[in-house]
mmCIF file of C-alpha atoms and ligand atoms in Angstrom:
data_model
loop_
_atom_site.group_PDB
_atom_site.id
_atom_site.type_symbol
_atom_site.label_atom_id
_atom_site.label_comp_id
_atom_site.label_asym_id
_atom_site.label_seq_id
_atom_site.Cartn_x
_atom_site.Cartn_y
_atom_site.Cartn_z
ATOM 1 C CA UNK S 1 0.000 0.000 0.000
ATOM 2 C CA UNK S 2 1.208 3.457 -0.673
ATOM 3 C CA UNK S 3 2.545 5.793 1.950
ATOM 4 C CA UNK S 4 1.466 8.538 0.850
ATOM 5 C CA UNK S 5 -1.367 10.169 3.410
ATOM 6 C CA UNK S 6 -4.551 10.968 1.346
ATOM 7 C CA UNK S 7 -8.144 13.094 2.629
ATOM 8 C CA UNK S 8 -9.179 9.549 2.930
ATOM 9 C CA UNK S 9 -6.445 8.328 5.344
ATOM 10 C CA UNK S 10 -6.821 11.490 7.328
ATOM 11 C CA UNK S 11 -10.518 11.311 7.888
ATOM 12 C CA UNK S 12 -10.092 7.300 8.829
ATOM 13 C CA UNK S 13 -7.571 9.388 11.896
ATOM 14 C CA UNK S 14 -10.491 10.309 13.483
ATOM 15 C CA UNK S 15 -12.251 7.434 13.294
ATOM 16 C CA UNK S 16 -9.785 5.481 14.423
ATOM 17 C CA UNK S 17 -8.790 8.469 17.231
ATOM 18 C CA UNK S 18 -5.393 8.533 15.853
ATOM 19 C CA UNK S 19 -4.237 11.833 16.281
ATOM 20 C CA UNK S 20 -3.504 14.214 13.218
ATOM 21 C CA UNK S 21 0.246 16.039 13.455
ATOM 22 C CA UNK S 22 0.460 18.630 10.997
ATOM 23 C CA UNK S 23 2.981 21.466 10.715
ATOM 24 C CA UNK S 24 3.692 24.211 8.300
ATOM 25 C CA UNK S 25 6.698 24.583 6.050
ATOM 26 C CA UNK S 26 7.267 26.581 3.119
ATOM 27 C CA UNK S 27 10.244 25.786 1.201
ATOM 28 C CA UNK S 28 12.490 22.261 0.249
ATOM 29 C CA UNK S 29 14.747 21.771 3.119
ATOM 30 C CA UNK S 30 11.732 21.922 5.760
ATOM 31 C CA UNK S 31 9.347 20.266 3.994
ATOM 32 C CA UNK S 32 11.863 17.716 3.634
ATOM 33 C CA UNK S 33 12.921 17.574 7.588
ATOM 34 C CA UNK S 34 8.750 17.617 8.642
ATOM 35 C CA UNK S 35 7.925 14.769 6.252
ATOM 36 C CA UNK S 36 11.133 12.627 7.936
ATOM 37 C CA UNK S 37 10.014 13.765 10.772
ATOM 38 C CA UNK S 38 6.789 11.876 10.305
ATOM 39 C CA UNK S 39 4.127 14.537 9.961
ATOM 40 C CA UNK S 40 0.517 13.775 8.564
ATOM 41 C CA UNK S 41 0.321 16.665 6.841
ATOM 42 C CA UNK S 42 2.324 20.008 5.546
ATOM 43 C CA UNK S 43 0.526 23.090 5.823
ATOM 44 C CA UNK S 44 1.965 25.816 3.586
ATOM 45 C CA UNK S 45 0.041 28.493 5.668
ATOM 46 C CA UNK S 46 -0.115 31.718 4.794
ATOM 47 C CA UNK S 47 1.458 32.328 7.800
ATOM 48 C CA UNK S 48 5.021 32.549 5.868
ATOM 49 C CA UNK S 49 3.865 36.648 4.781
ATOM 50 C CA UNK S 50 5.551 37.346 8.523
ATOM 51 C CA UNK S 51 7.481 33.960 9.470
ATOM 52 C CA UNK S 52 9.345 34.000 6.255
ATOM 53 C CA UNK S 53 8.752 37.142 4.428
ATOM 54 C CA UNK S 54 8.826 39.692 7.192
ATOM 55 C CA UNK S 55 5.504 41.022 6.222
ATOM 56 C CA UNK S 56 3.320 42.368 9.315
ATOM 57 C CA UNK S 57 0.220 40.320 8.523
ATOM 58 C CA UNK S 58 -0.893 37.556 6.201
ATOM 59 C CA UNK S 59 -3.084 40.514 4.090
ATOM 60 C CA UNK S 60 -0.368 41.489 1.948
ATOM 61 C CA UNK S 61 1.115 37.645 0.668
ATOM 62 C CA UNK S 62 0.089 37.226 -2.853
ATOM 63 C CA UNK S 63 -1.613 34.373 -4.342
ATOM 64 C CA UNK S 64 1.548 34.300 -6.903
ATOM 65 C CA UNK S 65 3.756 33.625 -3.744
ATOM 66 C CA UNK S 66 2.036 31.371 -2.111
ATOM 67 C CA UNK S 67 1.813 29.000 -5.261
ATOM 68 C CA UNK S 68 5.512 29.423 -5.571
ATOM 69 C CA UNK S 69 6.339 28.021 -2.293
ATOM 70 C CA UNK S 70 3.402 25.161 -2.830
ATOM 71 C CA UNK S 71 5.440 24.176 -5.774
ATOM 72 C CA UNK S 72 8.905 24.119 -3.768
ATOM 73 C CA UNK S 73 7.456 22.065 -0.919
ATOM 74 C CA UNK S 74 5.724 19.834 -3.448
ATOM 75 C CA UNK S 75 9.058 19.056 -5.391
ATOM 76 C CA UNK S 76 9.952 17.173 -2.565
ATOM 77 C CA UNK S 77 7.216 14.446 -3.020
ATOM 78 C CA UNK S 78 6.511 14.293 0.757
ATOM 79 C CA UNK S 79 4.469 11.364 2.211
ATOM 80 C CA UNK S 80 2.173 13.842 3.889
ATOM 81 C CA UNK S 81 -0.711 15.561 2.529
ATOM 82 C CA UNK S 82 0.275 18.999 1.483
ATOM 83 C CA UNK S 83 -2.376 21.645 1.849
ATOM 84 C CA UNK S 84 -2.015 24.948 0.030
ATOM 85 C CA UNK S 85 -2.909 27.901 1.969
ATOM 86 C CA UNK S 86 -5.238 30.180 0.100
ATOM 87 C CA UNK S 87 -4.531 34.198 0.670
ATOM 88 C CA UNK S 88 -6.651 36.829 1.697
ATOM 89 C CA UNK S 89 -8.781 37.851 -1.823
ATOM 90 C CA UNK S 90 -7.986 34.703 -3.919
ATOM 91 C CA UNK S 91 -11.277 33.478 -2.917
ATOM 92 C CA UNK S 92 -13.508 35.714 -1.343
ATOM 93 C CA UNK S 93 -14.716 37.030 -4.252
ATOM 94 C CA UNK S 94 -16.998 34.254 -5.363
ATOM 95 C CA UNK S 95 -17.329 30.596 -6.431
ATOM 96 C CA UNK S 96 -15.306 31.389 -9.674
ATOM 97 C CA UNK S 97 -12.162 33.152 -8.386
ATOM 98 C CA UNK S 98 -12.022 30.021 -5.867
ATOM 99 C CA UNK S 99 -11.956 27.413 -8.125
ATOM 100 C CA UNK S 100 -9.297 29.265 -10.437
ATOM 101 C CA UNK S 101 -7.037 30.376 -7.358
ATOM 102 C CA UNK S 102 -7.166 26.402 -5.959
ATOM 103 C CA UNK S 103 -6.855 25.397 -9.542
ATOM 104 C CA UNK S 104 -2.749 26.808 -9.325
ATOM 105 C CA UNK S 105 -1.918 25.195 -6.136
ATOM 106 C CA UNK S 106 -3.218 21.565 -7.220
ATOM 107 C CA UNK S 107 -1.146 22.457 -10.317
ATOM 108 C CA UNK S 108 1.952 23.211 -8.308
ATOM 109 C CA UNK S 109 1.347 20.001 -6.775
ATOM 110 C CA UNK S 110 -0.648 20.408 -3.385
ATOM 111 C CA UNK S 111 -3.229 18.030 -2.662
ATOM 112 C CA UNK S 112 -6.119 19.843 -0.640
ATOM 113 C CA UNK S 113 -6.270 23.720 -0.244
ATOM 114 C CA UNK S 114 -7.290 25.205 3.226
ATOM 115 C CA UNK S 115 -9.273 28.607 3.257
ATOM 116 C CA UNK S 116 -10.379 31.123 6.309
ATOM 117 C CA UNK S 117 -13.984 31.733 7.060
ATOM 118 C CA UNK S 118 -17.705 29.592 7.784
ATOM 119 C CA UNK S 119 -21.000 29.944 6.778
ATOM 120 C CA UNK S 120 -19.962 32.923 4.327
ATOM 121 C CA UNK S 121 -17.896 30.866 2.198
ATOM 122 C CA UNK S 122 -19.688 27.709 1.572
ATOM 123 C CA UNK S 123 -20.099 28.577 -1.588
ATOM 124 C CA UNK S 124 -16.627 28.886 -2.344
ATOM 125 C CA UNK S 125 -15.863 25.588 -0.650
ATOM 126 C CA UNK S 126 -18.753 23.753 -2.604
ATOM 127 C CA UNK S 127 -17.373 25.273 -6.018
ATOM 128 C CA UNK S 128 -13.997 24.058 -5.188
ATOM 129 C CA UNK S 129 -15.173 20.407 -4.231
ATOM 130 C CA UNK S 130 -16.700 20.151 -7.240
ATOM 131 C CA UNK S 131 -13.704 20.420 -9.044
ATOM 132 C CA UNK S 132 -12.059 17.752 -7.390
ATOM 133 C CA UNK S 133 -9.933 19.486 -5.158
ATOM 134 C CA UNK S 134 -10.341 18.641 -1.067
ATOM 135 C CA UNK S 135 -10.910 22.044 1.021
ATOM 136 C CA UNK S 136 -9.645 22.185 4.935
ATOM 137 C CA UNK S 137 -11.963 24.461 6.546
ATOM 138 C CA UNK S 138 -10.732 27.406 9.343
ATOM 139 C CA UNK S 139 -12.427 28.831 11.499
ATOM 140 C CA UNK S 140 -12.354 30.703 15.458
ATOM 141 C CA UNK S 141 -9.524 33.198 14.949
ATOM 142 C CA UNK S 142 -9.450 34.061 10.793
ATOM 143 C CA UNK S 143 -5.946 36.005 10.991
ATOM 144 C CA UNK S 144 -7.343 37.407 7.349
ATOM 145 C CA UNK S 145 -10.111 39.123 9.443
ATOM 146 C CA UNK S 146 -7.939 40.581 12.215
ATOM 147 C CA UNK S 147 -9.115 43.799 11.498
ATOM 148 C CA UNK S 148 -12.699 43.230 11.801
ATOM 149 C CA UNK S 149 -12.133 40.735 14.800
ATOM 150 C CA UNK S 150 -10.061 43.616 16.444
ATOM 151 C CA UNK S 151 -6.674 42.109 16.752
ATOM 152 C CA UNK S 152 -5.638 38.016 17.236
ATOM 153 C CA UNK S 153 -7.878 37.373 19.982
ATOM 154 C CA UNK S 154 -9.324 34.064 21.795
ATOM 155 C CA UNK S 155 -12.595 33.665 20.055
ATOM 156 C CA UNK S 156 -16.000 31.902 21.675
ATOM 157 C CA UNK S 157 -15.691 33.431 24.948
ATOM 158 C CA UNK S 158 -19.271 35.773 23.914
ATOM 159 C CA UNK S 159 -22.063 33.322 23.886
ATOM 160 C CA UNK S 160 -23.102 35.125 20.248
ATOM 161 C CA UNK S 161 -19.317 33.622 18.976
ATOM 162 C CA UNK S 162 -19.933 30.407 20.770
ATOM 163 C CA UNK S 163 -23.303 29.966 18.589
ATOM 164 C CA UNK S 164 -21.795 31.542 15.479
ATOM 165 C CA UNK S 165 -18.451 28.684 16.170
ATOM 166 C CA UNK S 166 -21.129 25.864 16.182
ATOM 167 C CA UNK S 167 -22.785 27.461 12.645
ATOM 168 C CA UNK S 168 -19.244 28.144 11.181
ATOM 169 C CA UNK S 169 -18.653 24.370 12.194
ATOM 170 C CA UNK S 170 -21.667 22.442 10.555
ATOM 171 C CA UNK S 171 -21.554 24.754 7.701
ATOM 172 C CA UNK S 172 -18.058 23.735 6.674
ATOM 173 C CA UNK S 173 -18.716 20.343 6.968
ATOM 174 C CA UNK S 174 -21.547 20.207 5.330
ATOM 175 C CA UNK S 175 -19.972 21.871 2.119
ATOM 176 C CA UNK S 176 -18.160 19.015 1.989
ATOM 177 C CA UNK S 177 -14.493 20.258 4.275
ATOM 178 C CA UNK S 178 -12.584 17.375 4.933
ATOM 179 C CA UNK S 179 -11.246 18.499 7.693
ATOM 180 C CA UNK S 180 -11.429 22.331 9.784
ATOM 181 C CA UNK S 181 -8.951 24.349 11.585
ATOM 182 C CA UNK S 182 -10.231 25.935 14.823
ATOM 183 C CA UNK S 183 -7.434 28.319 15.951
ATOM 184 C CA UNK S 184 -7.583 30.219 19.214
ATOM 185 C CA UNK S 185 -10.712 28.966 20.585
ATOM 186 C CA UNK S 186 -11.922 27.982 24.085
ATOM 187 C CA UNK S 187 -10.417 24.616 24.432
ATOM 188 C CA UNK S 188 -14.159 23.149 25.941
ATOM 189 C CA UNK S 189 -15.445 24.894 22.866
ATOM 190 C CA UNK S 190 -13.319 23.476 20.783
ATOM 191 C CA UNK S 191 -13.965 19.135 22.391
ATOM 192 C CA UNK S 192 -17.445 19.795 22.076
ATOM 193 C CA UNK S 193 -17.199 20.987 18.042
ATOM 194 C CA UNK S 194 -14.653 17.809 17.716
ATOM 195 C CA UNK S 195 -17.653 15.959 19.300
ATOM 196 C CA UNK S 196 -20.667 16.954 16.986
ATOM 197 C CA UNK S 197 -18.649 16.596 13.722
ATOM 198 C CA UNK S 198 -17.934 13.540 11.443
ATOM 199 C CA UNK S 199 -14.910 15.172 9.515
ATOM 200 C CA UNK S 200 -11.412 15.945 11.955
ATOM 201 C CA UNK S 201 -10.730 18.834 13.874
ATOM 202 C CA UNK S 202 -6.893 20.000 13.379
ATOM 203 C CA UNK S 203 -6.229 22.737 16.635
ATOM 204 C CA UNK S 204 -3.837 25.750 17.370
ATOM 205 C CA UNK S 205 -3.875 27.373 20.403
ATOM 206 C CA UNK S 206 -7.791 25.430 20.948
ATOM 207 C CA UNK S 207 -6.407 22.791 23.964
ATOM 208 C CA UNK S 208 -5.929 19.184 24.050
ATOM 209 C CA UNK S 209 -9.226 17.722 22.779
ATOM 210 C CA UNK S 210 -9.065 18.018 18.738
ATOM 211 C CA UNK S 211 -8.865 15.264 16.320
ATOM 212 C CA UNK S 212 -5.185 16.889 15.732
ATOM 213 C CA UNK S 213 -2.662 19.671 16.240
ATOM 214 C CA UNK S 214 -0.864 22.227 13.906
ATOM 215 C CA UNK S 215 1.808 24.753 14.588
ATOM 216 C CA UNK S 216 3.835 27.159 12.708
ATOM 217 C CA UNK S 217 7.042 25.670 11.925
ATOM 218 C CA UNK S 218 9.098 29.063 12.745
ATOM 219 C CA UNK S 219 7.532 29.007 16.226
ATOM 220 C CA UNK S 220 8.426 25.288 16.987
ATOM 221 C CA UNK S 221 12.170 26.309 15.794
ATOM 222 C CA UNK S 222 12.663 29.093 17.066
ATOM 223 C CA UNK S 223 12.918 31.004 14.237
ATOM 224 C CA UNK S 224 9.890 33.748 14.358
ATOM 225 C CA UNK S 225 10.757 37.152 16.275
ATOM 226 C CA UNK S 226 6.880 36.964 17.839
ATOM 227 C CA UNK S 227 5.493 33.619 18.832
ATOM 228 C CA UNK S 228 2.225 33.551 19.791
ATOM 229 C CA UNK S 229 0.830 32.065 23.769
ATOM 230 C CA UNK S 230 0.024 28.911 22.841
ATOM 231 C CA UNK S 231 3.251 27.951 20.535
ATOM 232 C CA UNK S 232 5.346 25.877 21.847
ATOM 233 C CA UNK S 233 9.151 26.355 21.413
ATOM 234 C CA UNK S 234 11.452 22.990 20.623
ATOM 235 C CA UNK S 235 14.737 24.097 20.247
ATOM 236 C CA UNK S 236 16.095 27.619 20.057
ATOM 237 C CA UNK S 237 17.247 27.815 15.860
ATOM 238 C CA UNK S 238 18.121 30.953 15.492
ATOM 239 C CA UNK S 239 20.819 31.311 18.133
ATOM 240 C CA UNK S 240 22.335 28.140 16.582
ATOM 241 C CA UNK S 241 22.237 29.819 12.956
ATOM 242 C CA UNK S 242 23.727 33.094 14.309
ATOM 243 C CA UNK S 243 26.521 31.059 16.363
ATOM 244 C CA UNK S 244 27.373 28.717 13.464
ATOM 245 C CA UNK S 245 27.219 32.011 11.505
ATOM 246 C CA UNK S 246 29.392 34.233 13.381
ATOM 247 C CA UNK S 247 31.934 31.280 13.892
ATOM 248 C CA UNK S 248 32.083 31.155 10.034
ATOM 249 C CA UNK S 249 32.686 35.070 9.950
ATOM 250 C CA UNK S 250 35.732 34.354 12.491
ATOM 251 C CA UNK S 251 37.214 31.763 10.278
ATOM 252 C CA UNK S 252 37.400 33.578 7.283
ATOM 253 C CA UNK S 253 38.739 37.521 9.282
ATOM 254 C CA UNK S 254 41.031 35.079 10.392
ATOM 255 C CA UNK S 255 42.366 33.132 7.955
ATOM 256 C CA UNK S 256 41.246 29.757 9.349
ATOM 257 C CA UNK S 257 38.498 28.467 6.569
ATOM 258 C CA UNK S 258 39.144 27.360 3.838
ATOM 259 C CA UNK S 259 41.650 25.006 4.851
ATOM 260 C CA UNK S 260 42.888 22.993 2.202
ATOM 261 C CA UNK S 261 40.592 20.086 2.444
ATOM 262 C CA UNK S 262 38.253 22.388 1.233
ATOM 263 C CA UNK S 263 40.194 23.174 -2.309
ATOM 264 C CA UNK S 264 41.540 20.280 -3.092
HETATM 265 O O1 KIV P 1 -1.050 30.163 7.856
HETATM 266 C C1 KIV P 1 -0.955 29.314 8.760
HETATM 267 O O2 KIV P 1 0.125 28.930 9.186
HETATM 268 C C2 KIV P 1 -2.197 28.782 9.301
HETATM 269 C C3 KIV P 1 -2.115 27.951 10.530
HETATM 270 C C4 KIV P 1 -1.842 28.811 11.697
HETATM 271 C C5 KIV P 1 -3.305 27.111 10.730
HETATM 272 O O3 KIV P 1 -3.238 29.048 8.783
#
């Protein structure tokens, strides 16, 4: 049987309560280290307009980009399912624009597209299905709508979120989402969503009780400059790059690299 991990496979997760592990990576080397590493599935999250490109928000990555780095992290034919991340106005705009924007990642090479937002963009999510290409749903904190949310904040705590969660949920699913982010939600919240629905639950910052977890790859190295609360921190990268870095910089003030092993 083939290893690589297919919609089908993940959905049989949750089933079988195997937990989901996905991460996000955007370019060759990472997406290559993640899918050793053994993870379900590689998000290329839109997340890499600040983690990667030093932008302030994910509102100014282009849909050009995005593709781009879809395509690098697909050249590496990784066992996991790689989901293209679609960016703020690729898909708002109607059933159309969705299917043409999800069109270029599958082309790149991703298998499944993920896009922000509930009840208000069924229609997009249908339209996309029917094309053939699987959707991952995301909803609770939509970083795209930080400015009408008012900043990256917990959301459910109002009982008028709470309801409007539970809508965002069902709706999702039933437009046919094989799966749906909920990121930065109450984590009881969040159990009882993973409860009511069929299709798996994939968490950040939403507590222990999801059908799975994902994390921005930057924050679990070390590498972003702002983490969020809920990330959690493996190893510190970026003082190792700047040490291995900086003893490089000795070595050649100095005179001490290139030895001559290194011209022979
Ligand atoms: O862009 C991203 O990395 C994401 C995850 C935080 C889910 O959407």
């Amino acid at each position: 049987m083939s290893e690589k991990v297919t919609v089908k496979k993940i959905l049989k997760k949750k089933e079988q309560k195997e937990k989901i592990a996905m991460i996000t990576a955007y370019d060759a080397p990472f997406a290559r280290a993640a899918d050793e590493a053994g993870v379900d599935s590689i998000l290329v999250g839109d997340s890499m307009a600040m983690v990667v490109l030093g932008m302030e928000n994910t509102l100014s990555i282009t849909l050009e980009e995005m593709v781009e780095h879809t395509r690098a992290v697909a050249r590496v034919r990784p066992k996991a399912l790689v989901i293209g991340d679609m960016p703020f106005m690729s898909y708002e705009t109607g059933p159309i624009k969705a299917m043409e924007s999800a069109s270029l990642f599958v082309k790149a090479g991703a298998d499944a597209v993920k896009l922000e937002g509930g009840e208000e963009v069924v229609d997009q999510i249908k339209a996309i299905i029917k094309v053939g290409i699987p959707v991952m749903g995301h909803i609770g904190l939509t970083p795209q709508r930080f400015l009408k949310l008012g900043g990256y904040r917990m959301v459910g705590k109002k009982k008028e979120e709470e309801e409007q969660l539970y809508r965002d949920a069902e709706a999702v699913q039933e437009a046919g989402a094989f799966a749906v982010v909920l990121e930065f939600v109450l984590a009881d919240l969040a159990k009882k969503i993973t409860e009511k629905l069929s299709i798996p639950t994939i968490c950040i910052g939403a507590g222990p009780y999801c059908d799975g977890q994902v994390l921005v790859l930057h924050d679990v190295l070390g590498l972003s400059q702002q983490s969020p609360p809920f990330a959690k921190k493996y190893v510190d990268l970026f003082s190792i790059a700047r040490e291995a870095i900086s003893k490089y910089v000795k070595e050649v003030k100095s005179g001490e690299f290139p030895t001559q092993e290194y011209y022979k």
